[in-house]
Short mmCIF file of N, CA, C and O in Angstrom, two decimals:
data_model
loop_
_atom_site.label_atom_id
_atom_site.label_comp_id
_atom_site.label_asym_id
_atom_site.label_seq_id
_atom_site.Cartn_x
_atom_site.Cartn_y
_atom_site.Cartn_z
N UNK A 278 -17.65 17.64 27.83
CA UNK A 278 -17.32 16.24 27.68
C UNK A 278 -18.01 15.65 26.45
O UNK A 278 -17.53 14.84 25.65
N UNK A 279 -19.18 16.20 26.46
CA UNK A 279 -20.19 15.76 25.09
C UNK A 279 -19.50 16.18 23.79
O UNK A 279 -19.47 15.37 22.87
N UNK A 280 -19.06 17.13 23.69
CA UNK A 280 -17.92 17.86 22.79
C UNK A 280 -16.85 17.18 22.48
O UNK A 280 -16.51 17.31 21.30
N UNK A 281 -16.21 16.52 23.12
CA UNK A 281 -14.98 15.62 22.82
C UNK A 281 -15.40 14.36 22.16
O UNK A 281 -14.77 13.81 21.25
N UNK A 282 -16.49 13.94 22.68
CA UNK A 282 -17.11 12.49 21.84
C UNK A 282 -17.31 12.89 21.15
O UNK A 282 -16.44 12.41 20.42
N UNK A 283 -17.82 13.49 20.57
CA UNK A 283 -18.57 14.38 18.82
C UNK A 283 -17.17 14.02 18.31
O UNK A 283 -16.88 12.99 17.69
N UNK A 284 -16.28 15.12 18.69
CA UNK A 284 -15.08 15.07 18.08
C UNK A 284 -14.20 13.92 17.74
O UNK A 284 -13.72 13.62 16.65
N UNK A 285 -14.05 13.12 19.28
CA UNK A 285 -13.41 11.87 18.87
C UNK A 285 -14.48 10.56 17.70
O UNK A 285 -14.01 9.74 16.92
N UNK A 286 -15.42 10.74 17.88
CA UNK A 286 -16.22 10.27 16.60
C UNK A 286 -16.11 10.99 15.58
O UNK A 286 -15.43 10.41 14.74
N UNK A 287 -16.46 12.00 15.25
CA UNK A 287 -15.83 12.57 13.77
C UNK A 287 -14.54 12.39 13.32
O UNK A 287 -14.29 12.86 12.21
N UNK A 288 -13.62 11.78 13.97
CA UNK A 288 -11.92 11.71 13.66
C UNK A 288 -11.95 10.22 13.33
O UNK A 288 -11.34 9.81 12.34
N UNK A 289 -12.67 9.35 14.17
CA UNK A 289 -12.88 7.66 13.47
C UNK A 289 -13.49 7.82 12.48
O UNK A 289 -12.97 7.25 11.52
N UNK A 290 -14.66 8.52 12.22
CA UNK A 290 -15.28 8.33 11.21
C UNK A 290 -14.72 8.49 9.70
O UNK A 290 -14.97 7.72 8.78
N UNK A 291 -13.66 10.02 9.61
CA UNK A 291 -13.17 10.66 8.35
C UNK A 291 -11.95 9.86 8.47
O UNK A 291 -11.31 9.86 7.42
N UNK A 292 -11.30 9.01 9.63
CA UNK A 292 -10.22 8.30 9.40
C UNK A 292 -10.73 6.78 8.89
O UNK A 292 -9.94 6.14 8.20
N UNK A 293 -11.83 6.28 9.18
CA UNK A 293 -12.53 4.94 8.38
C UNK A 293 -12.30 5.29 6.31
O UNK A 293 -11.58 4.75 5.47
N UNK A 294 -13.29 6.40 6.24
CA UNK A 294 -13.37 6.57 5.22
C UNK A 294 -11.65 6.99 4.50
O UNK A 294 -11.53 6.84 3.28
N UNK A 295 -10.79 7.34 5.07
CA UNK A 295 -9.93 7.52 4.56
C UNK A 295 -8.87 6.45 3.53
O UNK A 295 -8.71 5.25 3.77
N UNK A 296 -8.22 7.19 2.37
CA UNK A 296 -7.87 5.58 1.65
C UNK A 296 -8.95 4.38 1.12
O UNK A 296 -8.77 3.19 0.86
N UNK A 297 -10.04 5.18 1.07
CA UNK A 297 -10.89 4.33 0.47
C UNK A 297 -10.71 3.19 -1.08
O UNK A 297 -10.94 2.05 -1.50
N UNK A 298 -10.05 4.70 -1.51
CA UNK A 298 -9.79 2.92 -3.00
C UNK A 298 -9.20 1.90 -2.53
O UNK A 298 -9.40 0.85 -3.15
N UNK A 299 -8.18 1.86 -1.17
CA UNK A 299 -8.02 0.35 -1.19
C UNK A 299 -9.11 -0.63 -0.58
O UNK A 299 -9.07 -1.86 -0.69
N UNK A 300 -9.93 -0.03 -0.04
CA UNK A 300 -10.84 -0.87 0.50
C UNK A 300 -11.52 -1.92 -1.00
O UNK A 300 -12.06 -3.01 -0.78
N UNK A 301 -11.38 -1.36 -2.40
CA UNK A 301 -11.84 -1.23 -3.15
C UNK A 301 -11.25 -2.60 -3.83
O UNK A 301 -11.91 -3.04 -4.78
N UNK A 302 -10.29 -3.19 -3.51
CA UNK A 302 -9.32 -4.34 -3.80
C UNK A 302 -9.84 -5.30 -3.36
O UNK A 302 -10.32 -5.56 -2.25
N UNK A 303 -9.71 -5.91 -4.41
CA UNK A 303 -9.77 -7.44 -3.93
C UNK A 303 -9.44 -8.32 -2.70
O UNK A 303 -10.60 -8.01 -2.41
N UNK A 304 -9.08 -9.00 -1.84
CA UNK A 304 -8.40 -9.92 -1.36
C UNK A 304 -7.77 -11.26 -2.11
O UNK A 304 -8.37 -11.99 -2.90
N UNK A 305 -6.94 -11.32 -1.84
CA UNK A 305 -6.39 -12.90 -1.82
C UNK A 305 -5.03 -12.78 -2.67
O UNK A 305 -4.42 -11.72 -2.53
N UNK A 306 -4.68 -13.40 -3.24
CA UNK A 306 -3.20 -13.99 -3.55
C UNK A 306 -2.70 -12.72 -4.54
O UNK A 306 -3.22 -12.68 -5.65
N UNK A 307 -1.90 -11.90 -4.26
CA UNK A 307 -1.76 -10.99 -5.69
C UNK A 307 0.00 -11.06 -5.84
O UNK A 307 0.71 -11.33 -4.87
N UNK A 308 0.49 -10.80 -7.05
CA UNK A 308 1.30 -10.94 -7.56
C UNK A 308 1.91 -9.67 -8.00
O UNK A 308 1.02 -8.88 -8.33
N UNK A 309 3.12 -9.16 -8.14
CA UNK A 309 3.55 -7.99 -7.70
C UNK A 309 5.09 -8.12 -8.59
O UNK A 309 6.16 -8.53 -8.14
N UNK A 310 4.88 -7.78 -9.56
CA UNK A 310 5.78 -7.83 -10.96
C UNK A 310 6.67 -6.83 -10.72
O UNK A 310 6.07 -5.89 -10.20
N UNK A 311 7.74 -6.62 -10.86
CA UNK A 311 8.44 -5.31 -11.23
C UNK A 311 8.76 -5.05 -12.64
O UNK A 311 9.16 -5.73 -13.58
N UNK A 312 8.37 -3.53 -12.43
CA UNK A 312 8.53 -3.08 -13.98
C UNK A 312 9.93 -3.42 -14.72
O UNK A 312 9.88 -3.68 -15.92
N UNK A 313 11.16 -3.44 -14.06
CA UNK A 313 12.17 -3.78 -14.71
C UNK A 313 12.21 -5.58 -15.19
O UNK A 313 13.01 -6.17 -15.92
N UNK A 314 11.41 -5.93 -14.69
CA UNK A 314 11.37 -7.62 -14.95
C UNK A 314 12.23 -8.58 -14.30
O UNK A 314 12.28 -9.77 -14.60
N UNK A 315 12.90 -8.01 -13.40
CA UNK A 315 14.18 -8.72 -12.29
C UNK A 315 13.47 -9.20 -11.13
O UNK A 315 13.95 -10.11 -10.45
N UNK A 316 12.46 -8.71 -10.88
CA UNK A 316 11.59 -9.65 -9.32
C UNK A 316 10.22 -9.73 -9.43
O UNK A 316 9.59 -8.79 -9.90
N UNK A 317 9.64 -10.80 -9.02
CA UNK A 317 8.32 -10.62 -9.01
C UNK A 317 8.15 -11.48 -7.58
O UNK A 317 8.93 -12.36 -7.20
N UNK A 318 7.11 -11.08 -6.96
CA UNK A 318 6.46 -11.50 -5.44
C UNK A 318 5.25 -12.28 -5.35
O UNK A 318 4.28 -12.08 -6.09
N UNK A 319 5.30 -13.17 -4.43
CA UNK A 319 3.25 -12.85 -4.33
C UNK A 319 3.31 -12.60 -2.85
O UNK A 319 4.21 -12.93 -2.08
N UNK A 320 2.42 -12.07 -2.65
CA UNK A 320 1.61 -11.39 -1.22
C UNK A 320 -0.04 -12.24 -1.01
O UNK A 320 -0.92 -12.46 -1.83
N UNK A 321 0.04 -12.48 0.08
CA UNK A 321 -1.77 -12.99 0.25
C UNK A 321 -2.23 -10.99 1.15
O UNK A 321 -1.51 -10.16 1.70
N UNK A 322 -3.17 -11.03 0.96
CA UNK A 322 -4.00 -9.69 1.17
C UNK A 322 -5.24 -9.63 1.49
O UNK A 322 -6.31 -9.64 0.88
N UNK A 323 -4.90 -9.56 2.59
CA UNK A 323 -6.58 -9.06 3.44
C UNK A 323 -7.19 -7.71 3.38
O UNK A 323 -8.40 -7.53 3.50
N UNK A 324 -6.20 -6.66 3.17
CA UNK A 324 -6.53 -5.59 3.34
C UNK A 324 -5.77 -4.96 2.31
O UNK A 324 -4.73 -5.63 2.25
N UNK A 325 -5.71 -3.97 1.41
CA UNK A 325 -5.49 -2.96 0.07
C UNK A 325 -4.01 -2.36 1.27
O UNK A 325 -2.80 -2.58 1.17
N UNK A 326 -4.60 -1.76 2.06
CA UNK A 326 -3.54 -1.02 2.89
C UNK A 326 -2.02 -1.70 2.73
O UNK A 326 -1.02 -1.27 2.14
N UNK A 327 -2.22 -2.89 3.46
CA UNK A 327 -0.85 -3.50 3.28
C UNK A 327 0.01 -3.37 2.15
O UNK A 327 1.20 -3.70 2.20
N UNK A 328 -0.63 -2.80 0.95
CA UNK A 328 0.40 -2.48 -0.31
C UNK A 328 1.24 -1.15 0.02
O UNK A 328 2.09 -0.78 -0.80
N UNK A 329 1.01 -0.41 1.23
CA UNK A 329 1.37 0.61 1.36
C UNK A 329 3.12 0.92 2.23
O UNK A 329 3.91 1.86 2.36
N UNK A 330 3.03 -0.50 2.63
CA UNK A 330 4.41 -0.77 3.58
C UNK A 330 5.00 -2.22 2.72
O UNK A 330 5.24 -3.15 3.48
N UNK A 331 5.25 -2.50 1.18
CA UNK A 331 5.68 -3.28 1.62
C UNK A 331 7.30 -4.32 1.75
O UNK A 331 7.49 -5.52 1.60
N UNK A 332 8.40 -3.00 2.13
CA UNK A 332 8.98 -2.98 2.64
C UNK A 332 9.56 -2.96 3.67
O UNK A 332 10.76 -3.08 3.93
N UNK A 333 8.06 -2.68 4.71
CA UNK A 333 8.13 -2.45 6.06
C UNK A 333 6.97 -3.52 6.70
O UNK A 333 6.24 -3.21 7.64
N UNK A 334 6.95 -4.54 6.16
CA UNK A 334 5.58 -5.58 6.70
C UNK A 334 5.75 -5.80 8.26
O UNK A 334 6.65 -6.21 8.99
N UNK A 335 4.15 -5.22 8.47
CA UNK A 335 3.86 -5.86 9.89
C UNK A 335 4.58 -4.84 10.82
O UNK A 335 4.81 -5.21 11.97
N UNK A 336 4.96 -3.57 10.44
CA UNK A 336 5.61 -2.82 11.43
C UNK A 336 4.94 -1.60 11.89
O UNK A 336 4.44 -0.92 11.00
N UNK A 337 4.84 -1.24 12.96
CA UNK A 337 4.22 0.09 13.68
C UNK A 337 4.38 0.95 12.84
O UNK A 337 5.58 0.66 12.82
N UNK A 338 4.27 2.16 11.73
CA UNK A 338 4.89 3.08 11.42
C UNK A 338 3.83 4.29 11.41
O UNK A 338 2.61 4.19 11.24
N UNK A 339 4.32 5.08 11.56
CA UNK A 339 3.38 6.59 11.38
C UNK A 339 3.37 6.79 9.74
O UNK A 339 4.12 6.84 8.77
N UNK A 340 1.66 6.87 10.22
CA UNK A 340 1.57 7.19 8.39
C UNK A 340 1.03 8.91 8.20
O UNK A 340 0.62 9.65 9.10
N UNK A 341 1.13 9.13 7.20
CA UNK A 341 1.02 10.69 6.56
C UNK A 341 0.00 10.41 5.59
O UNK A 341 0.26 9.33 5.06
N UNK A 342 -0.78 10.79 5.24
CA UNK A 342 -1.40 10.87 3.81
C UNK A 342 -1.22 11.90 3.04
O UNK A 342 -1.70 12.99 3.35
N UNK A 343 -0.42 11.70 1.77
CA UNK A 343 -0.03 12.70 1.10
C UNK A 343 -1.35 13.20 0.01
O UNK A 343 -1.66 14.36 -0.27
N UNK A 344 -2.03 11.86 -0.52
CA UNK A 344 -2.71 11.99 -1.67
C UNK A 344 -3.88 11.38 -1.08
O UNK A 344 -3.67 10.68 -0.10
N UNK A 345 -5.22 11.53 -1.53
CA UNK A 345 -6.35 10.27 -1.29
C UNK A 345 -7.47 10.92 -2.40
O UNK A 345 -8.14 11.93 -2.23
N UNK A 346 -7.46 10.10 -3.46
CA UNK A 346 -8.07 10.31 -4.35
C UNK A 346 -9.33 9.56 -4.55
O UNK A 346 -9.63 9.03 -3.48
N UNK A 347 -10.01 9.37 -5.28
CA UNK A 347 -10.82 7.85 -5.85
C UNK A 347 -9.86 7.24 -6.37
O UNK A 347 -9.85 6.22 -5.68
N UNK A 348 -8.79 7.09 -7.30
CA UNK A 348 -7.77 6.52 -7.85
C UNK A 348 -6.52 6.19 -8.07
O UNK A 348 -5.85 5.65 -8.95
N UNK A 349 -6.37 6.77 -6.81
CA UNK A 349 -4.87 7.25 -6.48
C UNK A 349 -4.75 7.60 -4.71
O UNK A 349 -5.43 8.43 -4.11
N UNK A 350 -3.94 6.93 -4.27
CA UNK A 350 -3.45 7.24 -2.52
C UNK A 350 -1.93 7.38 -2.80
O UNK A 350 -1.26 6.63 -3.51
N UNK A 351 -1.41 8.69 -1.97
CA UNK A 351 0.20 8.58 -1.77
C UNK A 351 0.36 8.70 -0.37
O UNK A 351 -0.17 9.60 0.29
N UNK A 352 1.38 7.42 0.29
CA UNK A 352 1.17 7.90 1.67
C UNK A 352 2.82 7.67 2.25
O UNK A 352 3.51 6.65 2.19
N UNK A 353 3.09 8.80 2.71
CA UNK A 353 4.28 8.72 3.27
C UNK A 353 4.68 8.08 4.63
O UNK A 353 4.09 8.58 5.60
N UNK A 354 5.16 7.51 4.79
CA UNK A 354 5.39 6.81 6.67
C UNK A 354 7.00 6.50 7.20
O UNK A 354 8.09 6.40 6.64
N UNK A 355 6.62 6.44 8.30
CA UNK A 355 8.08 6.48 9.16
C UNK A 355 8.12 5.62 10.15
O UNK A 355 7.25 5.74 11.01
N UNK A 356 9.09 4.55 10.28
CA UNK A 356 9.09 3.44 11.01
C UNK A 356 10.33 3.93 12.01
O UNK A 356 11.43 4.24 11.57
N UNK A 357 9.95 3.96 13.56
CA UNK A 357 10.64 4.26 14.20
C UNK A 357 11.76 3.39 14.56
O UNK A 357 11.59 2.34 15.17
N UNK A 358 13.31 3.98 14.06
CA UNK A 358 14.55 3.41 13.83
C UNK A 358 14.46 2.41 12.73
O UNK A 358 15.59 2.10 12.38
N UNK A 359 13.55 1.81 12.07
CA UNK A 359 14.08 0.88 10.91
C UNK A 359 13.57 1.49 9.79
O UNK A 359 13.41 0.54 9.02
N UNK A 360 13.13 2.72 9.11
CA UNK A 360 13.63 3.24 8.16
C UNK A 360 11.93 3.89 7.80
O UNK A 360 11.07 3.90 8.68
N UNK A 361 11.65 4.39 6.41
CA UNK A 361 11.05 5.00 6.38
C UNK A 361 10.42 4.70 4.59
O UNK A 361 11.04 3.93 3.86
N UNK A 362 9.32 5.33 4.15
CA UNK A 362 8.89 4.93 2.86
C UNK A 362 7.68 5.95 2.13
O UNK A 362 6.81 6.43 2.85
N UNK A 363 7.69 6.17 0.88
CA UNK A 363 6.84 6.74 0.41
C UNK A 363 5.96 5.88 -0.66
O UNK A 363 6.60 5.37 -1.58
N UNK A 364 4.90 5.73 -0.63
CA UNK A 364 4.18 4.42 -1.75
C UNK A 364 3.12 5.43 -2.43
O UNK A 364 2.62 6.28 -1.69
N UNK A 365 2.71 5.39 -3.90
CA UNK A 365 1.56 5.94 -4.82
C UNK A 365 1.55 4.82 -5.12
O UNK A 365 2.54 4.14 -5.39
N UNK A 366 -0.10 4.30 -5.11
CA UNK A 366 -1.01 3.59 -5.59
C UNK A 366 -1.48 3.87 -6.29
O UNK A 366 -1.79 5.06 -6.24
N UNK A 367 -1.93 3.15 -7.43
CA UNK A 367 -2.98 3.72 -8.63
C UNK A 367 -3.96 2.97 -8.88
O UNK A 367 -3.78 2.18 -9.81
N UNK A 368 -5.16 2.92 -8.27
CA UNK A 368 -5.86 1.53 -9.28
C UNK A 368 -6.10 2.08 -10.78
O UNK A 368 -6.15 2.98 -11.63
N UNK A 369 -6.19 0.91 -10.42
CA UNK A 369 -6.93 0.21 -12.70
C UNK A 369 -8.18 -0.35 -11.81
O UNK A 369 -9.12 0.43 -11.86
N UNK A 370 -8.41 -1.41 -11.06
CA UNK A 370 -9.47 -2.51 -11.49
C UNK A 370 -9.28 -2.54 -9.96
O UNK A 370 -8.40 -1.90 -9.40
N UNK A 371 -10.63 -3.75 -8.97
CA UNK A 371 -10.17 -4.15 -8.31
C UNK A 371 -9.21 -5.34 -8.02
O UNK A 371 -8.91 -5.72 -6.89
N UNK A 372 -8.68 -5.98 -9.42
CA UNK A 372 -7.69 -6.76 -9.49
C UNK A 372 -6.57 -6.22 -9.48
O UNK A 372 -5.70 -6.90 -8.92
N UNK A 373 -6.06 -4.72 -10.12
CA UNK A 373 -5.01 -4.43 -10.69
C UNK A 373 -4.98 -3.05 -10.20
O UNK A 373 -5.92 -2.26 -10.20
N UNK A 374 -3.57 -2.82 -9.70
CA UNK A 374 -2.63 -1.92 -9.16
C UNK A 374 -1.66 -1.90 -9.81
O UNK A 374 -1.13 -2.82 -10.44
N UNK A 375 -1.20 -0.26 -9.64
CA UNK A 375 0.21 0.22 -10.20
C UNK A 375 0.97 0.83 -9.04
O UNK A 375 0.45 1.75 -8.42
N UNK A 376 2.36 0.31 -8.65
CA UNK A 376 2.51 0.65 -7.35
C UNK A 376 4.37 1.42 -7.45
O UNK A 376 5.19 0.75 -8.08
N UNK A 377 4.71 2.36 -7.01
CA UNK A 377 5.58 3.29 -6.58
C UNK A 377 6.02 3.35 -5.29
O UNK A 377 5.26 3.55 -4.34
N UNK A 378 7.50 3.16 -5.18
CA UNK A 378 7.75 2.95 -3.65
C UNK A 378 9.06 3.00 -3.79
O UNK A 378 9.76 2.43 -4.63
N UNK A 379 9.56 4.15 -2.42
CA UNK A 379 11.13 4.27 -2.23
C UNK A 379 11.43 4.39 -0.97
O UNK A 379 10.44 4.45 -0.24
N UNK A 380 12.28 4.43 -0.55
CA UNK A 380 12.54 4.74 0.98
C UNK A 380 13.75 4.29 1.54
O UNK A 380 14.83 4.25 0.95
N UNK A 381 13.44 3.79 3.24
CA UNK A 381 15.00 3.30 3.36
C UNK A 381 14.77 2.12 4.35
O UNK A 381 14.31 2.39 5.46
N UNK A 382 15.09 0.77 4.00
CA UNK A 382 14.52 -0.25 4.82
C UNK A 382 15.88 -0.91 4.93
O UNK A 382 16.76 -0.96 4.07
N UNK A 383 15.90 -1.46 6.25
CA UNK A 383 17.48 -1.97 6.74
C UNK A 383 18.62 -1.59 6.40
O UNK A 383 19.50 -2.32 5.97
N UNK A 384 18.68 -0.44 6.58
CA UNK A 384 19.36 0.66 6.42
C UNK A 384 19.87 0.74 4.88
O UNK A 384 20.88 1.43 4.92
N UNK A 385 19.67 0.43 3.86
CA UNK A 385 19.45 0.42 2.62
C UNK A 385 18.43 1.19 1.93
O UNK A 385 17.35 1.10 2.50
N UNK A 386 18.41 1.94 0.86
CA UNK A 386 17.43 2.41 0.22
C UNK A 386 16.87 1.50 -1.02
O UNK A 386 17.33 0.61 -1.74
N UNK A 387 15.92 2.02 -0.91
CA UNK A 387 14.73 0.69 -2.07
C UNK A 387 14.26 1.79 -3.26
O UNK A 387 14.52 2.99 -3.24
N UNK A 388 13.88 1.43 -3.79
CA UNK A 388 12.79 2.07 -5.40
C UNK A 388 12.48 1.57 -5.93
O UNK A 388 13.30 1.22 -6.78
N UNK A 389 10.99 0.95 -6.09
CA UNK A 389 10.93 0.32 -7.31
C UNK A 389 9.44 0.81 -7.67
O UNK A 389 8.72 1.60 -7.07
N UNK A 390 9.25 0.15 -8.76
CA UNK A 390 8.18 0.68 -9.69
C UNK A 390 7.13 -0.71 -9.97
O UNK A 390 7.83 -1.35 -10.75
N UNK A 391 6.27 -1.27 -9.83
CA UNK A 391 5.53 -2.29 -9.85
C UNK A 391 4.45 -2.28 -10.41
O UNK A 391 3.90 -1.19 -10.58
N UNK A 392 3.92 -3.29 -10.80
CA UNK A 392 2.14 -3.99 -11.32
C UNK A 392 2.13 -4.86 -10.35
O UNK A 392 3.06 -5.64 -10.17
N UNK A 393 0.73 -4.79 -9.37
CA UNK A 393 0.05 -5.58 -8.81
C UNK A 393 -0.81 -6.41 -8.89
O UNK A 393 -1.23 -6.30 -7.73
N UNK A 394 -1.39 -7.12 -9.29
CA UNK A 394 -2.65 -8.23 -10.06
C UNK A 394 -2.84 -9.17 -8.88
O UNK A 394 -1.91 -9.67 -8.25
N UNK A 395 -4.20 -9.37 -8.62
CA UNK A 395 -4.62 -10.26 -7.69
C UNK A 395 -4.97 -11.69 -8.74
O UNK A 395 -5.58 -11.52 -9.79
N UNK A 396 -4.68 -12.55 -8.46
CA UNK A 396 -4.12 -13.70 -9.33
C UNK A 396 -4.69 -15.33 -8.67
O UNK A 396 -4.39 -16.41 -9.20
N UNK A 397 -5.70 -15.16 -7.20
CA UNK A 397 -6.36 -16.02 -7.11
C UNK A 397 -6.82 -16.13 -5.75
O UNK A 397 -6.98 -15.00 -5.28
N UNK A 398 -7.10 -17.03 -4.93
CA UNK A 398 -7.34 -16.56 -3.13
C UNK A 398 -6.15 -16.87 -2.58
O UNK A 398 -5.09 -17.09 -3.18
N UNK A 399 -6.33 -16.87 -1.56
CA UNK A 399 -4.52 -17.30 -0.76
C UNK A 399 -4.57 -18.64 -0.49
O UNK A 399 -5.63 -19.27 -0.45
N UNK A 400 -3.18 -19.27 -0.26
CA UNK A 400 -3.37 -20.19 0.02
C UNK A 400 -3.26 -21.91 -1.39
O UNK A 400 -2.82 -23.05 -1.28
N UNK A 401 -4.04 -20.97 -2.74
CA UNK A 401 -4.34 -22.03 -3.50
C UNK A 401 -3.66 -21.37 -4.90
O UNK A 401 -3.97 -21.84 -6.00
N UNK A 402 -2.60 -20.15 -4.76
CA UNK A 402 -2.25 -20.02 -6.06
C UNK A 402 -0.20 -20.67 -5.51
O UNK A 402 0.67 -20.76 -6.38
#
């Protein structure tokens, strides 16, 4: 039984640390350009992670970790029946992200290619 707690603590623990560069982000208001120059977003951000769905906000999905670098996370995920997504993150800064993302959200497929910049707190930009 002592054996399984070890274990189930070593699996929180390497799953805390996991995806660490986003912990590495800023919070608050960021702005989310597309490289083609046809859309730009803002997002408020509590957490780096959320750049990882965000086609799929706020939804249950199983995630994969493809990549986890210091500078780089690729993480693949699957939203059960509403579609599915692959995102590479890149930092630059803790202001600035380069973000990659395709998949298939409302039954449509997405791709786009983005700059992320955190651009002020939430709420006041």
């Amino acid at each position: 039984m002592a054996g399984l707690a070890c274990l189930a603590a070593g699996a929180a623990m390497a799953q805390a640390v996991q995806l660490a560069m986003l912990d590495r982000l800023e919070p608050g208001t960021w702005e989310l350009r597309a490289r083609d120059g046809r859309r730009t977003e803002r997002v408020c951000l509590d957490d780096g992670r959320r750049l990882i769905q965000l086609r799929h906000p706020n939804l249950p999905c199983r995630q994969f970790v493809v990549e986890d670098e210091a500078n780089a996370v690729t993480v693949h995920y699957t939203c059960n029946g509403q579609g599915s997504g692959r995102t590479h993150l890149r930092f630059e800064s803790p202001r600035l992200v380069q973000i990659e993302s395709q998949g298939v959200a409302s039954k449509l497929p997405f791709d786009f290619v983005a700059e992320a910049r955190r651009i002020g707190s939430c709420g006041t930009s």
